[in-house]
Coordinates of C-alpha atoms in Angstrom, one line a residue:
M1 CA 91.5 115.2 138.6
F2 CA 89.6 118.5 138.9
H3 CA 91.8 121.7 138.6
P4 CA 89.3 124.5 139.6
R5 CA 91.3 127.1 137.8
R6 CA 90.8 124.8 134.5
T7 CA 87.2 125.6 134.8
L8 CA 87.3 128.9 132.9
R9 CA 89.5 127.2 130.1
A10 CA 87.1 124.4 129.8
L11 CA 84.3 126.6 129.2
L12 CA 86.4 128.8 126.9
L13 CA 87.9 126.0 124.9
P14 CA 84.6 124.6 122.9
L15 CA 83.8 128.4 122.4
A16 CA 87.3 129.0 120.6
A17 CA 86.6 125.8 118.6
G18 CA 83.5 127.5 117.4
L19 CA 81.0 125.7 119.6
A20 CA 78.1 127.0 120.6
L21 CA 77.7 127.2 124.7
T22 CA 74.2 126.1 124.4
A23 CA 75.7 123.0 122.9
L24 CA 77.7 122.0 126.1
P25 CA 75.9 120.2 129.3
A26 CA 77.0 121.2 132.9
Q27 CA 79.8 118.5 133.2
S28 CA 82.0 119.8 130.4
A29 CA 82.7 122.5 133.0
H30 CA 84.3 119.3 135.0
A31 CA 86.4 118.2 132.4
A32 CA 88.4 115.2 133.3
S33 CA 92.0 113.7 132.2
T34 CA 90.5 110.3 131.4
L35 CA 87.6 109.6 129.0
T36 CA 84.4 108.9 130.7
N37 CA 81.8 106.5 129.5
A38 CA 84.0 105.3 126.4
G39 CA 82.0 102.6 125.6
F40 CA 79.0 104.5 125.9
E41 CA 77.5 102.3 128.3
S42 CA 75.9 104.4 130.8
N43 CA 72.7 105.7 129.3
G44 CA 71.2 102.6 127.5
T45 CA 69.6 103.3 124.1
G46 CA 68.4 106.7 122.6
T47 CA 70.6 109.0 124.5
T48 CA 71.4 112.0 122.2
T49 CA 74.0 113.3 124.7
P50 CA 75.8 110.3 126.7
T51 CA 77.2 110.9 130.2
G52 CA 80.4 112.4 129.8
W53 CA 80.1 113.5 126.1
S54 CA 78.9 116.8 124.4
T55 CA 76.7 117.1 120.9
Y56 CA 76.8 119.8 118.5
S57 CA 75.3 120.5 115.2
A58 CA 75.5 123.7 113.7
G59 CA 72.1 122.8 111.8
G60 CA 70.4 121.9 115.0
Q61 CA 70.6 118.0 113.9
T62 CA 72.0 117.0 117.3
A63 CA 69.2 113.9 117.4
A64 CA 71.4 112.5 114.6
S65 CA 73.8 111.0 117.4
F66 CA 72.5 108.9 119.8
T67 CA 72.9 105.6 121.6
E68 CA 71.6 102.3 120.6
A69 CA 72.2 98.8 121.3
G70 CA 74.6 96.4 119.6
G71 CA 78.2 97.3 121.0
H72 CA 81.5 96.5 119.7
G73 CA 82.6 95.3 123.4
G74 CA 79.2 95.7 125.5
S75 CA 75.9 96.1 125.2
Y76 CA 75.7 100.0 123.5
R77 CA 77.0 101.7 120.8
L78 CA 77.3 105.7 119.5
T79 CA 75.5 106.0 116.2
H80 CA 75.2 108.7 113.7
Y81 CA 72.2 108.4 111.7
S82 CA 69.3 110.6 110.0
A83 CA 67.1 110.1 107.2
S84 CA 67.6 113.3 106.2
A85 CA 71.1 115.4 105.1
Y86 CA 73.2 115.8 108.8
K87 CA 76.3 117.4 110.1
V88 CA 76.9 116.4 113.8
E89 CA 79.7 115.9 116.3
T90 CA 80.0 114.0 119.4
Y91 CA 83.0 115.1 121.6
Q92 CA 84.8 115.2 125.0
Y93 CA 87.0 117.5 126.6
L94 CA 89.6 116.5 128.7
S95 CA 92.1 118.4 130.9
G96 CA 94.9 118.2 133.5
L97 CA 96.8 116.0 131.0
T98 CA 100.4 115.3 131.5
N99 CA 102.1 116.7 127.9
G100 CA 103.3 114.1 125.3
N101 CA 102.4 111.8 122.9
Y102 CA 99.1 110.0 122.9
K103 CA 97.1 107.8 121.4
L104 CA 93.1 107.5 120.7
T105 CA 92.1 104.0 119.5
A106 CA 88.3 103.3 118.7
W107 CA 86.2 100.7 117.1
V108 CA 84.0 101.9 114.0
R109 CA 81.8 100.9 111.3
S110 CA 80.3 102.5 108.5
G111 CA 77.9 102.0 105.7
G112 CA 79.7 104.7 103.4
G113 CA 78.4 107.7 101.4
Q114 CA 79.3 110.5 103.8
N115 CA 81.1 113.9 102.8
S116 CA 83.2 112.7 105.7
A117 CA 83.2 110.7 108.8
Y118 CA 86.1 110.8 111.0
L119 CA 87.7 110.7 114.6
A120 CA 89.8 113.8 115.4
L121 CA 91.8 115.0 118.0
K122 CA 92.1 119.1 118.4
N123 CA 92.6 121.8 120.8
C124 CA 95.6 119.4 121.8
G125 CA 98.2 122.2 121.4
G126 CA 99.2 121.5 117.8
A127 CA 97.7 120.6 114.4
E128 CA 94.5 118.6 114.6
Q129 CA 95.0 114.9 113.8
R130 CA 92.0 112.9 111.9
T131 CA 91.4 109.4 111.3
D132 CA 88.7 108.8 108.6
I133 CA 86.4 106.1 109.2
P134 CA 86.8 103.2 107.0
V135 CA 83.3 101.7 105.1
S136 CA 82.5 98.6 107.0
S137 CA 79.0 97.5 107.5
S138 CA 79.6 94.4 109.0
G139 CA 82.8 93.9 110.9
W140 CA 84.1 96.5 113.4
I141 CA 87.5 98.0 112.3
R142 CA 90.0 99.1 115.0
I143 CA 91.5 102.6 114.0
V144 CA 93.7 105.1 115.7
T145 CA 94.6 108.4 115.8
P146 CA 98.2 109.8 117.4
V147 CA 98.8 113.2 119.0
A148 CA 101.2 115.2 121.1
V149 CA 99.6 117.5 123.7
T150 CA 101.5 120.2 124.5
N151 CA 98.8 122.3 126.4
N152 CA 97.6 119.8 129.1
Q153 CA 94.5 119.7 127.2
C154 CA 92.7 117.4 124.2
T155 CA 89.5 117.4 122.6
I156 CA 88.2 114.0 121.5
S157 CA 85.6 114.3 118.5
I158 CA 83.4 111.8 116.5
N159 CA 82.2 113.7 113.3
S160 CA 79.8 113.4 110.3
D161 CA 79.2 115.2 107.6
A162 CA 76.7 113.0 106.1
K163 CA 73.7 112.6 103.2
A164 CA 70.5 111.2 104.3
G165 CA 70.5 107.9 105.5
N166 CA 74.3 107.4 106.1
W167 CA 75.5 106.1 109.0
I168 CA 78.3 105.5 111.4
N169 CA 78.9 103.3 114.7
V170 CA 81.8 104.4 117.1
D171 CA 82.5 102.0 120.4
D172 CA 85.5 101.3 123.2
L173 CA 87.4 104.3 122.8
T174 CA 90.7 104.4 124.7
F175 CA 92.9 107.6 125.0
T176 CA 96.5 106.3 126.4
S177 CA 100.0 107.4 126.2
G178 CA 101.7 106.3 122.7
T179 CA 102.2 107.2 119.2
A180 CA 101.4 105.7 116.1
G181 CA 102.1 106.1 112.2
L182 CA 103.6 104.3 109.4
P183 CA 107.3 104.3 109.3
I184 CA 107.0 102.8 105.0
K185 CA 105.0 104.5 102.7
G186 CA 106.1 103.1 99.7
S187 CA 105.4 101.8 95.9
D188 CA 106.4 99.2 93.7
V189 CA 108.0 101.1 90.3
S190 CA 109.2 98.2 88.7
S191 CA 107.1 99.0 85.3
L192 CA 109.2 102.3 85.6
A193 CA 112.3 102.0 83.2
K194 CA 110.4 99.7 80.8
S195 CA 107.7 102.5 80.5
E196 CA 110.5 105.2 80.1
A197 CA 112.1 103.4 77.3
K198 CA 109.1 103.0 75.3
G199 CA 107.9 106.6 76.0
G200 CA 106.1 106.7 79.0
V201 CA 105.6 110.7 80.5
Y202 CA 104.7 111.3 84.4
K203 CA 103.7 114.7 85.4
N204 CA 103.0 116.3 88.5
S205 CA 99.2 117.4 89.7
S206 CA 99.8 120.9 87.7
G207 CA 101.1 119.2 84.7
T208 CA 104.4 119.6 84.7
T209 CA 106.5 117.0 83.0
G210 CA 109.3 115.2 85.3
D211 CA 110.8 112.2 87.0
A212 CA 108.4 109.9 88.4
L213 CA 110.7 108.9 91.2
A214 CA 110.7 112.8 92.2
I215 CA 107.1 113.2 92.0
L216 CA 106.2 110.2 94.4
K217 CA 109.1 111.6 96.7
S218 CA 107.7 115.1 96.9
A219 CA 104.0 113.6 97.1
G220 CA 105.4 111.7 100.7
Q221 CA 106.7 108.1 99.2
N222 CA 109.8 107.1 101.0
Y223 CA 110.3 103.3 99.9
A224 CA 110.5 101.9 96.7
R225 CA 109.9 98.3 95.7
L226 CA 111.5 96.5 92.5
K227 CA 111.3 93.0 91.6
V228 CA 113.9 90.8 90.1
W229 CA 113.2 88.7 87.2
V230 CA 116.2 86.0 86.4
N231 CA 116.4 86.1 82.9
P232 CA 113.3 87.9 81.4
A233 CA 112.6 87.9 77.7
D234 CA 112.2 91.5 77.3
G235 CA 115.5 92.3 79.2
Y236 CA 113.6 94.3 82.1
N237 CA 113.3 93.6 85.8
N238 CA 116.6 91.6 85.4
K239 CA 119.9 92.5 87.6
A240 CA 121.3 95.2 85.3
R241 CA 118.1 97.0 85.1
V242 CA 117.6 96.7 89.1
L243 CA 121.0 98.2 89.6
A244 CA 120.2 101.0 87.4
T245 CA 117.0 101.9 89.1
A246 CA 118.2 101.4 92.6
K247 CA 120.6 104.2 91.7
R248 CA 117.7 106.6 90.9
V249 CA 115.7 105.1 94.0
K250 CA 118.3 105.9 96.6
A251 CA 119.1 109.1 94.8
Q252 CA 116.0 110.2 95.4
G253 CA 116.5 109.5 99.4
M254 CA 114.3 106.6 99.4
K255 CA 115.0 103.1 100.9
L256 CA 114.6 99.9 98.9
L257 CA 112.7 96.8 98.7
V258 CA 114.0 94.1 96.6
D259 CA 111.4 91.4 95.8
F260 CA 112.7 88.3 94.4
H261 CA 110.4 85.8 91.9
Y262 CA 112.6 83.2 91.5
S263 CA 111.7 82.9 88.1
D264 CA 111.8 84.6 84.4
T265 CA 108.4 85.6 84.7
W266 CA 105.5 86.5 87.1
A267 CA 105.7 84.4 90.2
D268 CA 102.1 84.5 92.3
P269 CA 100.1 81.9 94.0
G270 CA 99.2 80.5 90.8
A271 CA 102.6 80.4 89.1
Q272 CA 105.9 79.8 90.4
S273 CA 107.9 78.3 87.5
K274 CA 111.6 77.9 87.7
P275 CA 114.0 80.0 85.5
A276 CA 114.5 78.6 82.1
A277 CA 118.6 78.3 83.4
W278 CA 117.5 76.3 86.8
A279 CA 115.2 73.9 84.7
G280 CA 115.9 70.1 85.6
H281 CA 118.1 71.2 88.5
S282 CA 118.1 68.9 91.6
Y283 CA 116.7 70.3 94.8
S284 CA 120.6 70.7 96.1
Q285 CA 121.5 72.3 93.2
L286 CA 118.6 74.9 93.2
K287 CA 119.3 75.8 96.8
T288 CA 122.4 77.0 95.5
D289 CA 121.0 78.4 92.6
V290 CA 118.8 80.8 94.9
Y291 CA 121.8 81.5 97.4
N292 CA 124.0 82.7 94.1
H293 CA 121.1 84.7 92.5
T294 CA 120.1 86.6 95.9
Y295 CA 124.0 86.9 96.9
D296 CA 124.8 88.1 93.2
V297 CA 122.1 90.7 92.8
L298 CA 122.3 92.2 96.1
N299 CA 126.3 92.1 96.5
A300 CA 126.1 94.2 93.3
L301 CA 123.5 96.6 94.8
K302 CA 125.9 97.0 97.8
A303 CA 129.0 97.5 95.5
Q304 CA 127.7 100.4 93.6
G305 CA 126.5 102.0 97.2
T306 CA 122.4 101.1 96.6
T307 CA 122.4 98.4 99.5
A308 CA 118.9 96.8 99.7
D309 CA 117.0 98.0 102.9
M310 CA 114.5 95.3 103.0
V311 CA 114.5 91.9 100.7
Q312 CA 111.5 89.4 99.7
V313 CA 112.8 85.7 99.3
G314 CA 110.0 85.0 96.9
N315 CA 106.9 86.7 95.6
E316 CA 103.3 85.7 96.9
I317 CA 104.5 82.1 97.7
N318 CA 101.3 80.8 99.0
G319 CA 102.0 77.6 97.3
G320 CA 105.5 78.0 97.8
M321 CA 108.1 78.7 94.7
L322 CA 110.3 77.4 92.4
W323 CA 107.6 74.4 91.7
N324 CA 107.9 71.5 92.0
E325 CA 110.5 71.1 94.3
G326 CA 109.9 74.1 96.3
S327 CA 105.9 73.6 96.5
T328 CA 104.3 73.8 99.9
S329 CA 103.4 69.6 99.4
N330 CA 107.2 69.4 100.2
W331 CA 107.7 71.8 103.6
S332 CA 111.4 70.8 104.1
Q333 CA 112.6 71.3 101.2
L334 CA 110.6 74.7 100.5
A335 CA 112.1 75.4 103.7
G336 CA 115.4 75.0 102.7
L337 CA 115.1 76.9 99.5
L338 CA 113.7 79.7 101.9
N339 CA 116.5 79.9 104.3
S340 CA 119.2 79.6 101.4
G341 CA 117.6 82.8 100.3
Y342 CA 117.7 84.5 103.6
D343 CA 121.4 83.5 104.5
A344 CA 122.3 85.4 101.3
V345 CA 120.7 88.4 102.3
K346 CA 122.4 88.1 105.5
A347 CA 125.8 87.6 103.9
V348 CA 125.7 90.5 101.6
N349 CA 124.2 92.7 104.7
S350 CA 123.3 91.7 108.0
G351 CA 121.2 94.7 108.7
T352 CA 118.9 93.9 105.8
T353 CA 115.2 92.8 106.4
V354 CA 114.3 89.7 105.3
A355 CA 110.2 89.5 104.3
L356 CA 108.2 86.3 103.2
H357 CA 105.3 87.7 101.3
L358 CA 101.7 85.9 100.7
A359 CA 98.8 86.6 98.8
K360 CA 95.2 86.7 100.0
G361 CA 95.9 89.2 103.0
G362 CA 91.9 88.3 104.1
D363 CA 92.4 84.8 104.6
L364 CA 93.2 84.3 108.2
A365 CA 93.4 80.4 108.1
G366 CA 95.4 79.9 105.1
T367 CA 98.0 82.8 106.5
R368 CA 98.2 80.5 109.7
W369 CA 98.8 77.5 108.2
W370 CA 101.4 78.9 106.0
F371 CA 103.5 80.4 108.5
D372 CA 102.6 77.9 111.5
S373 CA 104.1 75.4 108.6
A374 CA 107.2 77.7 108.0
V375 CA 107.8 78.0 111.7
S376 CA 107.8 74.4 112.4
N377 CA 110.2 74.1 109.7
G378 CA 112.5 76.2 110.9
V379 CA 112.0 79.2 108.1
K380 CA 114.0 82.1 109.0
F381 CA 112.5 85.6 108.5
D382 CA 112.4 89.0 110.1
V383 CA 109.1 90.8 109.1
I384 CA 105.7 89.2 107.1
G385 CA 104.2 90.9 104.0
L386 CA 100.6 90.4 103.0
S387 CA 99.1 91.6 99.4
Y388 CA 95.4 92.6 100.0
Y389 CA 93.2 93.8 97.2
G390 CA 89.8 94.3 98.3
Y391 CA 87.8 93.4 95.3
W392 CA 89.6 89.7 95.6
H393 CA 90.8 89.2 99.3
G394 CA 88.0 89.6 101.7
T395 CA 86.5 92.8 104.0
L396 CA 88.6 95.1 105.4
A397 CA 87.6 93.4 108.5
D398 CA 89.2 90.4 107.3
F399 CA 92.2 92.2 106.3
Q400 CA 92.7 93.5 109.9
T401 CA 91.6 90.1 112.0
T402 CA 94.5 88.2 109.5
L403 CA 97.3 91.2 109.9
D404 CA 96.7 91.7 113.6
D405 CA 96.9 87.8 114.2
A406 CA 100.2 87.3 112.2
A407 CA 102.0 90.0 113.8
A408 CA 100.5 88.7 117.3
R409 CA 100.9 84.9 116.8
Y410 CA 104.6 85.3 115.1
G411 CA 105.9 88.3 117.1
K412 CA 107.0 90.0 113.6
P413 CA 106.3 93.3 112.3
V414 CA 103.8 93.3 109.3
Y415 CA 103.2 95.7 106.4
L416 CA 100.7 95.5 103.4
A417 CA 103.0 94.1 100.3
E418 CA 100.7 95.1 97.7
T419 CA 97.6 96.8 97.3
A420 CA 96.0 99.1 94.8
Y421 CA 92.6 100.5 93.6
P422 CA 91.0 102.0 90.3
F423 CA 90.3 105.6 90.0
R424 CA 88.4 104.8 86.6
L425 CA 86.6 101.5 85.1
D426 CA 87.6 102.2 81.3
S427 CA 90.7 101.1 79.6
K428 CA 93.3 103.6 78.1
D429 CA 94.9 100.9 75.8
S430 CA 93.1 98.1 73.8
H431 CA 93.8 95.6 76.4
E432 CA 90.9 94.9 79.1
N433 CA 91.4 96.4 82.6
I434 CA 91.7 93.4 85.2
I435 CA 88.9 95.4 87.4
D436 CA 86.5 97.2 84.8
L437 CA 83.2 96.6 86.1
S438 CA 81.3 98.3 89.0
S439 CA 79.7 94.9 90.1
E440 CA 84.0 94.3 90.9
L441 CA 84.6 97.3 92.9
V442 CA 84.5 97.2 97.0
S443 CA 81.2 98.5 98.2
G444 CA 81.6 102.4 99.5
Y445 CA 84.6 102.8 97.8
P446 CA 83.6 104.1 94.0
A447 CA 86.1 103.7 91.0
S448 CA 87.2 107.7 91.2
T449 CA 90.0 109.5 92.6
A450 CA 88.1 110.2 95.6
G451 CA 87.4 106.6 95.8
Q452 CA 90.9 105.4 95.4
T453 CA 92.4 108.1 97.8
Q454 CA 90.0 106.8 100.4
W455 CA 90.7 103.1 99.9
M456 CA 94.5 104.3 100.2
K457 CA 93.9 106.0 103.5
D458 CA 91.8 103.4 105.1
V459 CA 94.1 100.4 104.6
A460 CA 96.7 102.7 105.6
S461 CA 94.7 103.2 109.0
I462 CA 94.4 99.0 109.1
V463 CA 98.2 99.0 108.9
E464 CA 99.1 101.6 111.6
A465 CA 96.6 100.2 113.9
V466 CA 98.2 96.8 114.5
P467 CA 98.9 96.8 117.8
N468 CA 102.2 97.2 119.7
G469 CA 103.8 99.3 116.9
R470 CA 104.0 96.0 114.3
G471 CA 102.3 97.8 111.3
L472 CA 105.1 99.1 109.5
G473 CA 103.3 100.0 106.4
I474 CA 102.3 99.9 102.7
F475 CA 103.3 99.6 99.3
Y476 CA 101.0 100.3 96.7
W477 CA 101.3 98.0 93.5
E478 CA 102.7 99.5 90.3
S479 CA 102.5 103.2 90.7
T480 CA 104.0 103.9 87.7
W481 CA 102.3 101.3 85.1
T482 CA 100.8 103.6 83.0
A483 CA 99.3 102.7 79.3
V484 CA 102.5 102.9 76.9
T485 CA 102.3 100.9 74.0
G486 CA 105.4 98.1 74.4
N487 CA 105.3 98.2 78.2
G488 CA 102.6 95.4 78.3
W489 CA 102.0 92.5 80.8
D490 CA 103.6 89.8 78.9
P491 CA 107.3 90.4 78.7
T492 CA 107.6 87.6 76.0
D493 CA 105.0 89.8 73.7
A494 CA 105.7 93.3 73.0
S495 CA 101.9 93.9 71.7
S496 CA 100.6 92.7 74.8
G497 CA 98.8 95.6 76.6
N498 CA 98.7 97.0 80.3
G499 CA 95.3 95.6 82.3
W500 CA 96.4 98.2 85.1
E501 CA 96.7 101.7 84.0
N502 CA 93.3 102.6 85.8
Q503 CA 94.8 101.4 89.0
A504 CA 98.2 103.5 88.6
L505 CA 98.7 106.6 90.5
F506 CA 99.0 108.7 87.4
G507 CA 96.1 109.5 85.4
Y508 CA 95.1 108.8 81.8
D509 CA 96.8 112.4 81.3
D510 CA 100.1 111.3 83.0
R511 CA 99.6 113.7 86.2
A512 CA 100.0 112.6 89.6
L513 CA 96.8 111.4 90.7
P514 CA 95.2 113.0 94.3
A515 CA 95.5 109.3 96.0
M516 CA 99.2 110.3 96.3
A517 CA 98.2 112.3 99.5
W518 CA 98.3 108.9 101.5
F519 CA 102.3 108.9 101.3
S520 CA 101.9 112.0 103.6
H521 CA 99.9 110.2 106.1
R522 CA 101.5 111.0 109.4

């Protein structure tokens, strides 16, 4: 679609963006309304300025952008690489666009280490939109960038500000009508009430002491997750405490996710112990226990005006829950227990979303086996939550594959139920941190405030890119669990320490960390 009167604008626009005219090949004057050569297949290898694209480098390093063999879909890809430090941009200008919402999708890889490496949509009429390229040296990752076009034009831009030897691959871009974003930007704050009771203090980034929930809200958090234990030894994370914290969550204007562990202590893939009060109960009685406990907590929340918006029936239930009766070795019984929880949630409020939550977010085969079994046994659920910790659960590409598959295979929205990343390795208390060695980290993501921030942005990008708008969002795990004497991991032992303070969203000086910036991710 060529408009002669747009030719001048096509020439002037890159100049307005601070680009030298000499960087513009002739075809820029004939800007198209659809992406040209979006798979970089037109020129073979070694082409610095592929057909349809322009290359710019303030330092004259245009040779750092080139096509080469090894595409995502076809035979070739775009690569940014140089043996010396470089800054380069590969871009394409579109005009004649109908105003509205658009979404750029691309497949990317990166060896990491750059000052910045990102895709951008700019000169589209509003604020520039960017998505960083995640560190993934082997598997391709799909990322998206949404934009509102208001002036009938847009520039698609691939950018690297890189150190010597850094590289990215980009391929198979599409620019189509659509939107993206993350409705849920949350964190688990289950540790907060006990922390405050034991003297825990929270400060904003400038050092002013305040309410942790208000600080998280001001950073962009819109959802909070609270776990429920039945009768914990320390008296925290029980019904009464959850009710009190829920009032504070809702007062901040946040939504509430209630995470039922159906235990007196931690429930996860390695432990699903029944509450002491339910010990010795028959399977039939356990179904009633699940219903009554779920209904009781949620109905009390509703009665005080803090109705749960989402509920997890069980926590990381890869092996089932309420062992042994609810183990995955007896799926019909596990299904009965899960449906008992589902029915209780809906009896209190039919609009509350019911989630089923597994760990091991990079385990495609295991996730399929579990949900195939759930579906074949008639388990009722609304959404799927996966925990994904990059130092335990496979690569970012593994996580994307598993998350995308779950959304498509079961036709359900999906969310990242738990993730976290360290901002340092040393401990603040005497208890050894769970992640405390550089050898345990994810390659390309240092244990620094910058590394923690980059991790959160990149997992957010993967959830945002789930097809058909089924990526709901993220909960960061235990953002407020700082090192406070008496608020350790073991509810039965007041002297137990915290192995997680180096992965909180508040630093060792109690200040809000830069990683909170991901809460404002679109």
